[in-house]
mmCIF file of C-alpha atoms in Angstrom:
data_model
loop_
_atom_site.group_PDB
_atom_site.id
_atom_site.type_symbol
_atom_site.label_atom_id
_atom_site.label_comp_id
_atom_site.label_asym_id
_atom_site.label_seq_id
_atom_site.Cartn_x
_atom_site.Cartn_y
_atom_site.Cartn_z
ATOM 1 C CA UNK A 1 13.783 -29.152 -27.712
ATOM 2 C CA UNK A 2 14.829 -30.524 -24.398
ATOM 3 C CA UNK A 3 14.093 -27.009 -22.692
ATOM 4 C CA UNK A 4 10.209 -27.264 -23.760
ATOM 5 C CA UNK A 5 9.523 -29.644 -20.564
ATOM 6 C CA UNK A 6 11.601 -27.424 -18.071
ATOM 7 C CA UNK A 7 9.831 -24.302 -19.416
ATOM 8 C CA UNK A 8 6.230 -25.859 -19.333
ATOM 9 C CA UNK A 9 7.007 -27.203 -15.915
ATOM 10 C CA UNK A 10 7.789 -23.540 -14.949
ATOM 11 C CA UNK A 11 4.403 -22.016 -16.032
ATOM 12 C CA UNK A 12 2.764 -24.436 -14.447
ATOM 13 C CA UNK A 13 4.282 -24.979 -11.287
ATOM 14 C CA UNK A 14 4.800 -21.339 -11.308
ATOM 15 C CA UNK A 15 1.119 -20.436 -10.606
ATOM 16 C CA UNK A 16 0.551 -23.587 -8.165
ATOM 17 C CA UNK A 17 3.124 -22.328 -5.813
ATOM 18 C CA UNK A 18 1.554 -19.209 -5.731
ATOM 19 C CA UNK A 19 -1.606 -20.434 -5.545
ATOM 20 C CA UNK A 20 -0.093 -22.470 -2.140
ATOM 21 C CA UNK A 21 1.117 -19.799 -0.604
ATOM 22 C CA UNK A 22 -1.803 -17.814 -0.514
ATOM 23 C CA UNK A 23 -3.818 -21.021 0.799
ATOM 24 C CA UNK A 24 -5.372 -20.910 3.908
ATOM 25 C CA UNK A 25 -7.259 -17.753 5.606
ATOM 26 C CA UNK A 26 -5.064 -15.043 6.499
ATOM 27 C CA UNK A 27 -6.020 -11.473 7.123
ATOM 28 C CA UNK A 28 -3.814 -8.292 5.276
ATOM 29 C CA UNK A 29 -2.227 -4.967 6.055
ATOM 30 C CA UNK A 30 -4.612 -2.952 5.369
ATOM 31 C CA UNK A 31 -6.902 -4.603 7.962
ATOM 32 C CA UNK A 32 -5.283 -3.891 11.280
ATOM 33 C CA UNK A 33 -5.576 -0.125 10.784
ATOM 34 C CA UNK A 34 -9.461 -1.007 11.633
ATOM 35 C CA UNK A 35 -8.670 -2.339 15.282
ATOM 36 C CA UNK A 36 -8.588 -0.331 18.206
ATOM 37 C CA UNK A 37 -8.459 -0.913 22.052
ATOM 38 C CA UNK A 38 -11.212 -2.504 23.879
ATOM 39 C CA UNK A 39 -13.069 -4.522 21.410
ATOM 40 C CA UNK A 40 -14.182 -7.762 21.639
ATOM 41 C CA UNK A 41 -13.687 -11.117 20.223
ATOM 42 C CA UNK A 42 -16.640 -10.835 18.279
ATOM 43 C CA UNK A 43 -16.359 -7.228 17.274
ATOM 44 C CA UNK A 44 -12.736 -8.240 16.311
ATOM 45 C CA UNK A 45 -13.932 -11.308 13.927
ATOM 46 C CA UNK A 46 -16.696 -9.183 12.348
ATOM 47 C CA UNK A 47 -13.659 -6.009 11.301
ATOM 48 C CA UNK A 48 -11.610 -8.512 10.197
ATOM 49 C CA UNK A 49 -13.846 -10.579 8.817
ATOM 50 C CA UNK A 50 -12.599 -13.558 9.756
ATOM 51 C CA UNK A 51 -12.595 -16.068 13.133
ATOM 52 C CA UNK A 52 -8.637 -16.671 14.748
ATOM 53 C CA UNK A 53 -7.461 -19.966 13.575
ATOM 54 C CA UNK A 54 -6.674 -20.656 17.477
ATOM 55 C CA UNK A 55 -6.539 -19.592 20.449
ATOM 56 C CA UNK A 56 -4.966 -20.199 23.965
ATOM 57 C CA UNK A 57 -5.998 -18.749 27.542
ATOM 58 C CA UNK A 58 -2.646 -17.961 29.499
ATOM 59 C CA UNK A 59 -2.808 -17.342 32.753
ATOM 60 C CA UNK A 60 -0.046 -15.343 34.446
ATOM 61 C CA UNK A 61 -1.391 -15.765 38.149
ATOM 62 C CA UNK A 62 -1.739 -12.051 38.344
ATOM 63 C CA UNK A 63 -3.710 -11.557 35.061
ATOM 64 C CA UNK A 64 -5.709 -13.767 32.775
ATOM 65 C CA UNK A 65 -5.204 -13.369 28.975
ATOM 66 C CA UNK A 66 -6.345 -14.727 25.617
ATOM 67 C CA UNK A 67 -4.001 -15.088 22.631
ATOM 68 C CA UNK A 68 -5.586 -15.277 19.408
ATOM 69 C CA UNK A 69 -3.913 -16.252 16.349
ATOM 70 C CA UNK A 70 -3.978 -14.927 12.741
ATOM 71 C CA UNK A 71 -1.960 -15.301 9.634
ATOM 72 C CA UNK A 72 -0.887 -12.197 8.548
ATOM 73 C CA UNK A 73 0.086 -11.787 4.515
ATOM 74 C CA UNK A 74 2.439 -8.788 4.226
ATOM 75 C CA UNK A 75 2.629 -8.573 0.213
ATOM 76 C CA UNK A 76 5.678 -11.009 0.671
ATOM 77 C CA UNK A 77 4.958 -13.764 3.161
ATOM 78 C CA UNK A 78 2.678 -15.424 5.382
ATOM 79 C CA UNK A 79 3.375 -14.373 8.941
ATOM 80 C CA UNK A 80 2.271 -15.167 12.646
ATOM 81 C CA UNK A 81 0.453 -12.278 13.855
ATOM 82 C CA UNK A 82 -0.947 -12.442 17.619
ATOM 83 C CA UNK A 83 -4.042 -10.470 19.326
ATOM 84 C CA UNK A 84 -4.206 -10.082 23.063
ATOM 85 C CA UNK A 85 -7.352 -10.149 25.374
ATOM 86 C CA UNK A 86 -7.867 -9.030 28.532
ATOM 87 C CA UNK A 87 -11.392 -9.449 29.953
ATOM 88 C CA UNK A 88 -12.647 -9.875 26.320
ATOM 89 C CA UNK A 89 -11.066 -6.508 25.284
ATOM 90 C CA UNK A 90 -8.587 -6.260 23.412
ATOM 91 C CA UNK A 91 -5.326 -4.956 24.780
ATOM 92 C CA UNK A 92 -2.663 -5.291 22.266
ATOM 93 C CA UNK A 93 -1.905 -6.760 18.892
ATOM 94 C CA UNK A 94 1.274 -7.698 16.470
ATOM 95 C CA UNK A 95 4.115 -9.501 15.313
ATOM 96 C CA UNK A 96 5.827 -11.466 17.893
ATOM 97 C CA UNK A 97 8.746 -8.838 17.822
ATOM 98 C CA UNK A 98 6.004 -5.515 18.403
ATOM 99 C CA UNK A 99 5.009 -7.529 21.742
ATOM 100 C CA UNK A 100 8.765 -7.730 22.828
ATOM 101 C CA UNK A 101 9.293 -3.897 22.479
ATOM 102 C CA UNK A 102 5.904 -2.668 23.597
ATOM 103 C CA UNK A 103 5.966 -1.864 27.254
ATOM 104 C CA UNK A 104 4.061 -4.289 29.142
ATOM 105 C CA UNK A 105 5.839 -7.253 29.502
ATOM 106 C CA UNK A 106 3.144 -9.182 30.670
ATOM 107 C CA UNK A 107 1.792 -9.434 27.226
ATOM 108 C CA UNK A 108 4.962 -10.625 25.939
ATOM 109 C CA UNK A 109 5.059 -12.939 28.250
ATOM 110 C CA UNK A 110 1.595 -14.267 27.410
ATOM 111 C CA UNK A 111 2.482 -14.874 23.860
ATOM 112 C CA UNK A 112 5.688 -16.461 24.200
ATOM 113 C CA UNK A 113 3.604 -19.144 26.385
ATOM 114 C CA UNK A 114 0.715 -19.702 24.120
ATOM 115 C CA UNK A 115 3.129 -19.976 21.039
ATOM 116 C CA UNK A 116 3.643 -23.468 21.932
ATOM 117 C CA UNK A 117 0.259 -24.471 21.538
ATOM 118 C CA UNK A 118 -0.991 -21.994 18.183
ATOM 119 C CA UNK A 119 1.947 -23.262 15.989
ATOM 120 C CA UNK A 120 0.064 -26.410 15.551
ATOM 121 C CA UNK A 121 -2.763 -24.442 13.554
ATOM 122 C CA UNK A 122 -0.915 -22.050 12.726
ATOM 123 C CA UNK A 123 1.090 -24.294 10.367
ATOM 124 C CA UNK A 124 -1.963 -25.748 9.429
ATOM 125 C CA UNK B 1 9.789 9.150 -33.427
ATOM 126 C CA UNK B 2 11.236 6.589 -30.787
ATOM 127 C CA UNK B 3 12.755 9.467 -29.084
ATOM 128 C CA UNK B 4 9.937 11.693 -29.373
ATOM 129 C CA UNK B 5 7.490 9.070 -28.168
ATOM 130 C CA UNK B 6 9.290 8.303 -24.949
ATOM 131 C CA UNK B 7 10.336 12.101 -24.544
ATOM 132 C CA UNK B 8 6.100 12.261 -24.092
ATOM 133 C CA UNK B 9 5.901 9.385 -21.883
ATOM 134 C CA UNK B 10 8.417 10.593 -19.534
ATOM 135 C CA UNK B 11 7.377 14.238 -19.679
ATOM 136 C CA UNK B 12 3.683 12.831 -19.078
ATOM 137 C CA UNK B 13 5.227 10.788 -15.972
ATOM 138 C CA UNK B 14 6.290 13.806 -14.633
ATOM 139 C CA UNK B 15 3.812 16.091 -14.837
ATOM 140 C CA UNK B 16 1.459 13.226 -12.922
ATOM 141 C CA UNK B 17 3.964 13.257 -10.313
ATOM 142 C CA UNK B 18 3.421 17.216 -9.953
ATOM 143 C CA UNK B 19 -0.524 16.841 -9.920
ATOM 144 C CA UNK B 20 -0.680 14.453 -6.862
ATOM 145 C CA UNK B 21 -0.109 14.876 -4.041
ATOM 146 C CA UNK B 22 3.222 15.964 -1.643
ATOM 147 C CA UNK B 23 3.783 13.127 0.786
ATOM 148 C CA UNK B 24 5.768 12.801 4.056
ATOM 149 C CA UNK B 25 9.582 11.590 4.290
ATOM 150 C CA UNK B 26 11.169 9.490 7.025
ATOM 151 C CA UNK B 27 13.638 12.316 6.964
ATOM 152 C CA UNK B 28 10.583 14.788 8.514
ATOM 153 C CA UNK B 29 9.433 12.492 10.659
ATOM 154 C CA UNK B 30 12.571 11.198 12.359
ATOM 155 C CA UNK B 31 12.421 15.121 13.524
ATOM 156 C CA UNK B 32 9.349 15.130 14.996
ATOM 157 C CA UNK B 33 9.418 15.390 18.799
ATOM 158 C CA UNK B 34 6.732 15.573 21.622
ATOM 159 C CA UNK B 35 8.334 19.281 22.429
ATOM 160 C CA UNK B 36 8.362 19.919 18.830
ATOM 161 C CA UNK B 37 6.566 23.760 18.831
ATOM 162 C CA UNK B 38 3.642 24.066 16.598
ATOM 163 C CA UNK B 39 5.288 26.556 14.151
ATOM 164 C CA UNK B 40 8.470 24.281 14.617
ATOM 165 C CA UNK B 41 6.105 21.391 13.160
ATOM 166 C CA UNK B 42 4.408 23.650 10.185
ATOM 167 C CA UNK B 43 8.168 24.186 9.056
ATOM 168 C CA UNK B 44 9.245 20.208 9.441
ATOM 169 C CA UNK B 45 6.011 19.451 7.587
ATOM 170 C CA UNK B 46 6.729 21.938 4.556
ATOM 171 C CA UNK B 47 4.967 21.647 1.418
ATOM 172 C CA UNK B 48 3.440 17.467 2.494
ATOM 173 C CA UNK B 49 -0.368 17.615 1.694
ATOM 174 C CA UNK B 50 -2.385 16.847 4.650
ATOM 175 C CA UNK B 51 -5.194 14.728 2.630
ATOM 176 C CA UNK B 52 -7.799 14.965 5.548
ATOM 177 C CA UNK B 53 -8.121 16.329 8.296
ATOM 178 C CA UNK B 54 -10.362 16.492 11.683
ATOM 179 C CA UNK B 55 -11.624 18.175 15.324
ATOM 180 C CA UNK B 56 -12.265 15.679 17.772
ATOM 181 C CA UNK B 57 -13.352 16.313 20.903
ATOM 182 C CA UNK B 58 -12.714 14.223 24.045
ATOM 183 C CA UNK B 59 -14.568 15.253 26.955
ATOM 184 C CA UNK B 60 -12.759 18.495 28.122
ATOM 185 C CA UNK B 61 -9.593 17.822 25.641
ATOM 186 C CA UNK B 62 -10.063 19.220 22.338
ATOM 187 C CA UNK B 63 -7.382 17.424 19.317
ATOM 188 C CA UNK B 64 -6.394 18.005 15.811
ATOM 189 C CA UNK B 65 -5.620 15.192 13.651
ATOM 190 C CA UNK B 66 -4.365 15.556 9.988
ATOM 191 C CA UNK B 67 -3.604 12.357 7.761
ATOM 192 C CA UNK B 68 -0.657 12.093 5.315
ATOM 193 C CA UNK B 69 1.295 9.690 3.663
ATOM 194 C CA UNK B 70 4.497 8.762 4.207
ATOM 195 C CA UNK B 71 6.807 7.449 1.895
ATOM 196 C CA UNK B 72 8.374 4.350 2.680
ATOM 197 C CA UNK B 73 10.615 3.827 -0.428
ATOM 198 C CA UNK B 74 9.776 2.860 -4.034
ATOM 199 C CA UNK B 75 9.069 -0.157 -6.361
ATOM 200 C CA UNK B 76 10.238 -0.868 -9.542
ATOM 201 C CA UNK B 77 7.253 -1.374 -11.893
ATOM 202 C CA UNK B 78 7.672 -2.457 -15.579
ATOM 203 C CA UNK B 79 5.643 -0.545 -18.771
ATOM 204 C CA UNK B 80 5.781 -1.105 -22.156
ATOM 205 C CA UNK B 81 6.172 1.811 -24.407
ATOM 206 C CA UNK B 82 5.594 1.295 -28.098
ATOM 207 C CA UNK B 83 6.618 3.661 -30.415
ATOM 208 C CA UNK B 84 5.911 1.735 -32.701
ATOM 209 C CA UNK B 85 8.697 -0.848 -31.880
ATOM 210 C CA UNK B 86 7.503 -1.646 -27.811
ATOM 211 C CA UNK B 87 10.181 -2.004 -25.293
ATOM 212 C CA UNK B 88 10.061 -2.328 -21.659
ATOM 213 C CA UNK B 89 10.657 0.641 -19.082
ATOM 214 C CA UNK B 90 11.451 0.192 -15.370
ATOM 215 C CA UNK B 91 9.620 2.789 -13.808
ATOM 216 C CA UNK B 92 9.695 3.834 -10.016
ATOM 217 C CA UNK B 93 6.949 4.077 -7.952
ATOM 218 C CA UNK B 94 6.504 5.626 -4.692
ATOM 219 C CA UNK B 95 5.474 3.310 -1.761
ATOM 220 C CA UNK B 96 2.977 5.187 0.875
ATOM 221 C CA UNK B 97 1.236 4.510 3.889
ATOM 222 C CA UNK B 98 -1.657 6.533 5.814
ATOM 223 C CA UNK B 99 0.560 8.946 8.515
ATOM 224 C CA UNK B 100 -1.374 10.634 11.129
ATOM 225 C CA UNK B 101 -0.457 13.222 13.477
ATOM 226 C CA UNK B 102 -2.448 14.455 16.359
ATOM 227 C CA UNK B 103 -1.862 17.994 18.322
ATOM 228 C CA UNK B 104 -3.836 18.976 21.580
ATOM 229 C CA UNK B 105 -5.814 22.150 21.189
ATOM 230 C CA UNK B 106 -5.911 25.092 21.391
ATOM 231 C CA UNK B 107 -2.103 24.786 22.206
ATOM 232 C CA UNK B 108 -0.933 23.023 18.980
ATOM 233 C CA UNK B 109 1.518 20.632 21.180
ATOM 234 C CA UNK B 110 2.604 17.532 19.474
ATOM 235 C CA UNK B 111 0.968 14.195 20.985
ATOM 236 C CA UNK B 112 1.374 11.669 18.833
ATOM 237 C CA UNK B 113 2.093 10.747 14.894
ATOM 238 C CA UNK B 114 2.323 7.372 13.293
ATOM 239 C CA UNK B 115 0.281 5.261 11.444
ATOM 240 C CA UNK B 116 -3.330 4.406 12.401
ATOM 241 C CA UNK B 117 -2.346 0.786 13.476
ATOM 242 C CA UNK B 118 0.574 2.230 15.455
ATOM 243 C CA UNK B 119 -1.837 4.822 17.085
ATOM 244 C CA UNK B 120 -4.340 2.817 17.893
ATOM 245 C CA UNK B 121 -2.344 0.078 20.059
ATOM 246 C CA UNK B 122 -0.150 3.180 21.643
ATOM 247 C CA UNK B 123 0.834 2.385 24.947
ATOM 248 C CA UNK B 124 -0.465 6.244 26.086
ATOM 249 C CA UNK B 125 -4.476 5.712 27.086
ATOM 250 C CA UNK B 126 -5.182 8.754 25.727
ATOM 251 C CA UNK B 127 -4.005 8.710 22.238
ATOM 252 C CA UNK B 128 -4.994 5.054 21.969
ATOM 253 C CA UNK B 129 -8.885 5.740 22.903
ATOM 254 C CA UNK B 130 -9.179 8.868 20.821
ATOM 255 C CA UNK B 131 -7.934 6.568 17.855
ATOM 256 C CA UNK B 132 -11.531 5.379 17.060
ATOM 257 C CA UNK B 133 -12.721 8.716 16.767
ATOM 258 C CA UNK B 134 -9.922 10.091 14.931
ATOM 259 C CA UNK B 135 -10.088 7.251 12.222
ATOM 260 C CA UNK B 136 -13.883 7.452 11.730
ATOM 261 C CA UNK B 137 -13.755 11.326 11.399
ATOM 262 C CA UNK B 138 -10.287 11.436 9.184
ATOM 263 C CA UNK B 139 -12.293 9.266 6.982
ATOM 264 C CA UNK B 140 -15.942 10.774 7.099
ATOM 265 C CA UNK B 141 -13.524 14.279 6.156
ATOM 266 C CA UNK B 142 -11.435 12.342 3.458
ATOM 267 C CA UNK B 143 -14.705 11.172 1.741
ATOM 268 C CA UNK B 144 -16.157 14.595 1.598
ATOM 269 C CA UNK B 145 -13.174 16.367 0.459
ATOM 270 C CA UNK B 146 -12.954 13.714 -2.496
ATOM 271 C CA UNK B 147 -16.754 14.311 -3.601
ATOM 272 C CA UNK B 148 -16.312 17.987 -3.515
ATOM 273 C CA UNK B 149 -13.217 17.682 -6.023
#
């Protein structure tokens, strides 16, 4: 008898912490196949149907960049996941680790500044 | 009859397995090269069904992309099987994502192969800009194919 609270309290808090981590917008896998190189913000927002929850200008003295900021669901969590503008085109986009291994390492560079700032709404 | 029943579920299993199709292994693709030969490649590829596949035409550069899918590993999915007493069966199912590999033309060298998203953010300008093409014709080609079966 004393296991009837314990189980009810698992079928119901069972659902309600799935429920939390799906909260908030977040944009999927299956999404970032529709990005490409050189759109814009807007043309961005409209694919993935869905504004950044923040952004952050960086400027590198040599280049100016945007970071925008998604959360990216991956079937088993809620992750960071980081697009790069250049001019209003869009020059890169990933996980944190994708812009330490790509090439340019001004881009890397640019995220690792504006982090700072995003995790605010990012943990929103 | 319990034996029987699950002898047809399993044999039915199987023979859905044969009807789809062949996809790409990691093993095939950790292979691939950008000196890989062209009948080198046809060989690495084997029997893997290329589910779509597309001309595009850049300026002077002429491409062939073809669209797979690579496994990535399996899941474990549970059925129940009643025959007429129902148990449960762990049953494993392949993981796949979209694989695409590109070769200039009318060589047939190797330029590129991952998935769209990889592709498309490639730090080589000229497989990353003939990405939107590729995806938009890969798919126009995918939908036809699928209304003509």
């Amino acid at each position: 008898m004393k296991r009837r609270p314990l189980v009810f309290a698992a079928f119901a808090l069972g659902p309600m912490a799935l429920l939390a981590g799906c909260a908030g917008p977040q944009i999927f896998h299956g999404q970032l196949s529709s990005l490409d190189k050189g759109l814009s913000p807007a043309d961005v927002e409209s694919r993935l149907r869905q504004p950044p929850l923040a952004s952050s200008p960086v400027d590198l003295g040599h280049r100016r960049l945007d970071v925008h900021a998604y959360r990216l669901n991956n079937g088993l969590q809620v992750d960071p996941y980081y697009l790069v503008y250049e001019g209003s085109q869009l020059v890169y986009w990933g996980y944190l680790s994708e812009f330490r291994r790509q090439p340019d390492r001004d881009l890397a560079e640019a995220v690792g500044r504006a982090q700072g700032p995003l995790q605010a709404a990012l943990r929103k | 009859m319990f034996a029987r029943g699950l002898q047809v579920f399993f044999v039915s299993v199987f023979l859905a397995g044969c009807a789809s199709t062949v996809p790409l292994y990691r093993g095939q693709v950790d292979t691939l090269a950008r000196d890989t030969r062209p009948a080198e490649l046809e060989q690495i590829l084997g029997k893997a069904t290329a589910f779509a596949q597309a001309d595009v035409q850049m300026g002077e550069r002429r491409y062939l992309a073809r669209r797979y899918q690579l496994q990535t590993g399996t899941r474990q999915e549970m059925t129940v099987v009643c025959t007429p007493t129902c148990i449960p069966i762990s049953i494993a199912v392949p993981v796949l994502v979209e694989y695409v590999l590109i070769q200039r033309q009318p060589g047939g060298e190797l330029l590129a192969w991952g998935t769209p998203e990889e592709l498309s953010k490639d730090a080589d300008t000229e497989v990353s800009s003939i990405m939107p093409m590729v995806k938009q014709r890969l798919e126009a080609n995918a939908k036809d194919a699928a209304k003509k079966s």
